[in-house]
Amino acid sequence: MRADAVVLDPPRSGAAGCIPALLRLAPPRIVYVACDPTTLARDLAGLRTRYQIDAVQPIDMFPHTYHVEIVVRASLV
């Protein structure tokens, strides 16, 4: 059975350890929920050979703080 999509919501340290497995699994869509823009950028760079970013949406879940959640939808190319 193949996954239609994978949803990632990693800790602040990111999902670097999952990137090779995601590239092998190659789900048609990935939704990545990030709390750290730096690790999000690093992880998306690891996916760029097989995925394109379709949408990016920042969400202010913690008003009056610098924290922001970022949701990214990416598709297999």
mmCIF file with all atom_site columns, C-alpha atoms in Angstrom:
data_model
loop_
_atom_site.group_PDB
_atom_site.id
_atom_site.type_symbol
_atom_site.label_atom_id
_atom_site.label_alt_id
_atom_site.label_comp_id
_atom_site.label_asym_id
_atom_site.label_entity_id
_atom_site.label_seq_id
_atom_site.pdbx_PDB_ins_code
_atom_site.Cartn_x
_atom_site.Cartn_y
_atom_site.Cartn_z
_atom_site.occupancy
_atom_site.B_iso_or_equiv
_atom_site.pdbx_formal_charge
_atom_site.auth_seq_id
_atom_site.auth_comp_id
_atom_site.auth_asym_id
_atom_site.auth_atom_id
_atom_site.pdbx_PDB_model_num
ATOM 1  C CA . MET A 1 1  ? 0.000  0.000  0.000  1.00 0.00 ? 1  MET A CA 1
ATOM 2  C CA . ARG A 1 2  ? 1.270  3.460  -0.871 1.00 0.00 ? 2  ARG A CA 1
ATOM 3  C CA . ALA A 1 3  ? 0.612  6.636  1.128  1.00 0.00 ? 3  ALA A CA 1
ATOM 4  C CA . ASP A 1 4  ? -1.318 9.413  -0.639 1.00 0.00 ? 4  ASP A CA 1
ATOM 5  C CA . ALA A 1 5  ? 0.280  12.048 1.578  1.00 0.00 ? 5  ALA A CA 1
ATOM 6  C CA . VAL A 1 6  ? 2.639  12.413 4.516  1.00 0.00 ? 6  VAL A CA 1
ATOM 7  C CA . VAL A 1 7  ? 2.122  14.989 7.262  1.00 0.00 ? 7  VAL A CA 1
ATOM 8  C CA . LEU A 1 8  ? 5.250  16.043 9.140  1.00 0.00 ? 8  LEU A CA 1
ATOM 9  C CA . ASP A 1 9  ? 5.137  17.982 12.413 1.00 0.00 ? 9  ASP A CA 1
ATOM 10 C CA . PRO A 1 10 ? 8.682  17.588 13.722 1.00 0.00 ? 10 PRO A CA 1
ATOM 11 C CA . PRO A 1 11 ? 10.240 19.161 16.816 1.00 0.00 ? 11 PRO A CA 1
ATOM 12 C CA . ARG A 1 12 ? 12.178 22.423 16.517 1.00 0.00 ? 12 ARG A CA 1
ATOM 13 C CA . SER A 1 13 ? 15.250 20.420 15.417 1.00 0.00 ? 13 SER A CA 1
ATOM 14 C CA . GLY A 1 14 ? 13.435 19.472 12.205 1.00 0.00 ? 14 GLY A CA 1
ATOM 15 C CA . ALA A 1 15 ? 13.005 16.298 10.185 1.00 0.00 ? 15 ALA A CA 1
ATOM 16 C CA . ALA A 1 16 ? 16.471 15.882 8.647  1.00 0.00 ? 16 ALA A CA 1
ATOM 17 C CA . GLY A 1 17 ? 16.590 12.231 9.695  1.00 0.00 ? 17 GLY A CA 1
ATOM 18 C CA . CYS A 1 18 ? 13.358 11.525 7.786  1.00 0.00 ? 18 CYS A CA 1
ATOM 19 C CA . ILE A 1 19 ? 14.306 13.119 4.465  1.00 0.00 ? 19 ILE A CA 1
ATOM 20 C CA . PRO A 1 20 ? 16.054 10.061 2.918  1.00 0.00 ? 20 PRO A CA 1
ATOM 21 C CA . ALA A 1 21 ? 13.085 7.827  3.810  1.00 0.00 ? 21 ALA A CA 1
ATOM 22 C CA . LEU A 1 22 ? 10.616 10.363 2.384  1.00 0.00 ? 22 LEU A CA 1
ATOM 23 C CA . LEU A 1 23 ? 12.553 10.486 -0.874 1.00 0.00 ? 23 LEU A CA 1
ATOM 24 C CA . ARG A 1 24 ? 12.419 6.671  -1.088 1.00 0.00 ? 24 ARG A CA 1
ATOM 25 C CA . LEU A 1 25 ? 8.725  6.505  -0.140 1.00 0.00 ? 25 LEU A CA 1
ATOM 26 C CA . ALA A 1 26 ? 7.926  9.335  -2.605 1.00 0.00 ? 26 ALA A CA 1
ATOM 27 C CA . PRO A 1 27 ? 4.388  10.180 -1.479 1.00 0.00 ? 27 PRO A CA 1
ATOM 28 C CA . PRO A 1 28 ? 2.553  12.398 -3.996 1.00 0.00 ? 28 PRO A CA 1
ATOM 29 C CA . ARG A 1 29 ? 2.086  15.131 -1.362 1.00 0.00 ? 29 ARG A CA 1
ATOM 30 C CA . ILE A 1 30 ? 3.884  16.254 1.769  1.00 0.00 ? 30 ILE A CA 1
ATOM 31 C CA . VAL A 1 31 ? 2.441  18.667 4.305  1.00 0.00 ? 31 VAL A CA 1
ATOM 32 C CA . TYR A 1 32 ? 5.138  19.995 6.627  1.00 0.00 ? 32 TYR A CA 1
ATOM 33 C CA . VAL A 1 33 ? 4.213  21.927 9.791  1.00 0.00 ? 33 VAL A CA 1
ATOM 34 C CA . ALA A 1 34 ? 7.264  23.753 11.144 1.00 0.00 ? 34 ALA A CA 1
ATOM 35 C CA . CYS A 1 35 ? 7.968  25.904 14.157 1.00 0.00 ? 35 CYS A CA 1
ATOM 36 C CA . ASP A 1 36 ? 11.496 26.895 13.102 1.00 0.00 ? 36 ASP A CA 1
ATOM 37 C CA . PRO A 1 37 ? 12.046 28.574 9.719  1.00 0.00 ? 37 PRO A CA 1
ATOM 38 C CA . THR A 1 38 ? 15.745 27.639 9.682  1.00 0.00 ? 38 THR A CA 1
ATOM 39 C CA . THR A 1 39 ? 15.203 23.894 10.026 1.00 0.00 ? 39 THR A CA 1
ATOM 40 C CA . LEU A 1 40 ? 12.248 24.083 7.635  1.00 0.00 ? 40 LEU A CA 1
ATOM 41 C CA . ALA A 1 41 ? 14.504 25.647 4.985  1.00 0.00 ? 41 ALA A CA 1
ATOM 42 C CA . ARG A 1 42 ? 17.163 22.986 5.570  1.00 0.00 ? 42 ARG A CA 1
ATOM 43 C CA . ASP A 1 43 ? 14.656 20.142 5.292  1.00 0.00 ? 43 ASP A CA 1
ATOM 44 C CA . LEU A 1 44 ? 12.960 21.571 2.192  1.00 0.00 ? 44 LEU A CA 1
ATOM 45 C CA . ALA A 1 45 ? 16.367 21.909 0.552  1.00 0.00 ? 45 ALA A CA 1
ATOM 46 C CA . GLY A 1 46 ? 16.789 18.163 1.084  1.00 0.00 ? 46 GLY A CA 1
ATOM 47 C CA . LEU A 1 47 ? 13.480 17.505 -0.697 1.00 0.00 ? 47 LEU A CA 1
ATOM 48 C CA . ARG A 1 48 ? 14.026 19.894 -3.621 1.00 0.00 ? 48 ARG A CA 1
ATOM 49 C CA . THR A 1 49 ? 15.292 17.214 -6.020 1.00 0.00 ? 49 THR A CA 1
ATOM 50 C CA . ARG A 1 50 ? 11.882 15.488 -6.096 1.00 0.00 ? 50 ARG A CA 1
ATOM 51 C CA . TYR A 1 51 ? 9.353  17.972 -4.706 1.00 0.00 ? 51 TYR A CA 1
ATOM 52 C CA . GLN A 1 52 ? 8.053  21.399 -5.613 1.00 0.00 ? 52 GLN A CA 1
ATOM 53 C CA . ILE A 1 53 ? 6.503  23.765 -3.076 1.00 0.00 ? 53 ILE A CA 1
ATOM 54 C CA . ASP A 1 54 ? 2.848  24.443 -3.853 1.00 0.00 ? 54 ASP A CA 1
ATOM 55 C CA . ALA A 1 55 ? 1.905  26.649 -0.910 1.00 0.00 ? 55 ALA A CA 1
ATOM 56 C CA . VAL A 1 56 ? 3.387  28.238 2.207  1.00 0.00 ? 56 VAL A CA 1
ATOM 57 C CA . GLN A 1 57 ? 1.188  29.604 4.994  1.00 0.00 ? 57 GLN A CA 1
ATOM 58 C CA . PRO A 1 58 ? 2.530  31.193 8.183  1.00 0.00 ? 58 PRO A CA 1
ATOM 59 C CA . ILE A 1 59 ? 0.180  30.924 11.165 1.00 0.00 ? 59 ILE A CA 1
ATOM 60 C CA . ASP A 1 60 ? 0.450  33.093 14.264 1.00 0.00 ? 60 ASP A CA 1
ATOM 61 C CA . MET A 1 61 ? -0.489 30.551 16.926 1.00 0.00 ? 61 MET A CA 1
ATOM 62 C CA . PHE A 1 62 ? 1.167  32.484 19.741 1.00 0.00 ? 62 PHE A CA 1
ATOM 63 C CA . PRO A 1 63 ? 0.142  36.152 19.554 1.00 0.00 ? 63 PRO A CA 1
ATOM 64 C CA . HIS A 1 64 ? 2.507  38.753 21.000 1.00 0.00 ? 64 HIS A CA 1
ATOM 65 C CA . THR A 1 65 ? 5.516  36.417 20.669 1.00 0.00 ? 65 THR A CA 1
ATOM 66 C CA . TYR A 1 66 ? 8.022  35.864 17.890 1.00 0.00 ? 66 TYR A CA 1
ATOM 67 C CA . HIS A 1 67 ? 6.884  32.241 17.449 1.00 0.00 ? 67 HIS A CA 1
ATOM 68 C CA . VAL A 1 68 ? 5.140  31.358 14.202 1.00 0.00 ? 68 VAL A CA 1
ATOM 69 C CA . GLU A 1 69 ? 4.060  28.041 12.732 1.00 0.00 ? 69 GLU A CA 1
ATOM 70 C CA . ILE A 1 70 ? 4.614  27.528 9.017  1.00 0.00 ? 70 ILE A CA 1
ATOM 71 C CA . VAL A 1 71 ? 2.637  25.058 6.925  1.00 0.00 ? 71 VAL A CA 1
ATOM 72 C CA . VAL A 1 72 ? 4.096  23.991 3.578  1.00 0.00 ? 72 VAL A CA 1
ATOM 73 C CA . ARG A 1 73 ? 2.402  21.821 0.965  1.00 0.00 ? 73 ARG A CA 1
ATOM 74 C CA . ALA A 1 74 ? 4.741  20.158 -1.523 1.00 0.00 ? 74 ALA A CA 1
ATOM 75 C CA . SER A 1 75 ? 4.057  17.860 -4.478 1.00 0.00 ? 75 SER A CA 1
ATOM 76 C CA . LEU A 1 76 ? 6.116  15.191 -6.150 1.00 0.00 ? 76 LEU A CA 1
ATOM 77 C CA . VAL A 1 77 ? 7.424  16.343 -9.530 1.00 0.00 ? 77 VAL A CA 1
#
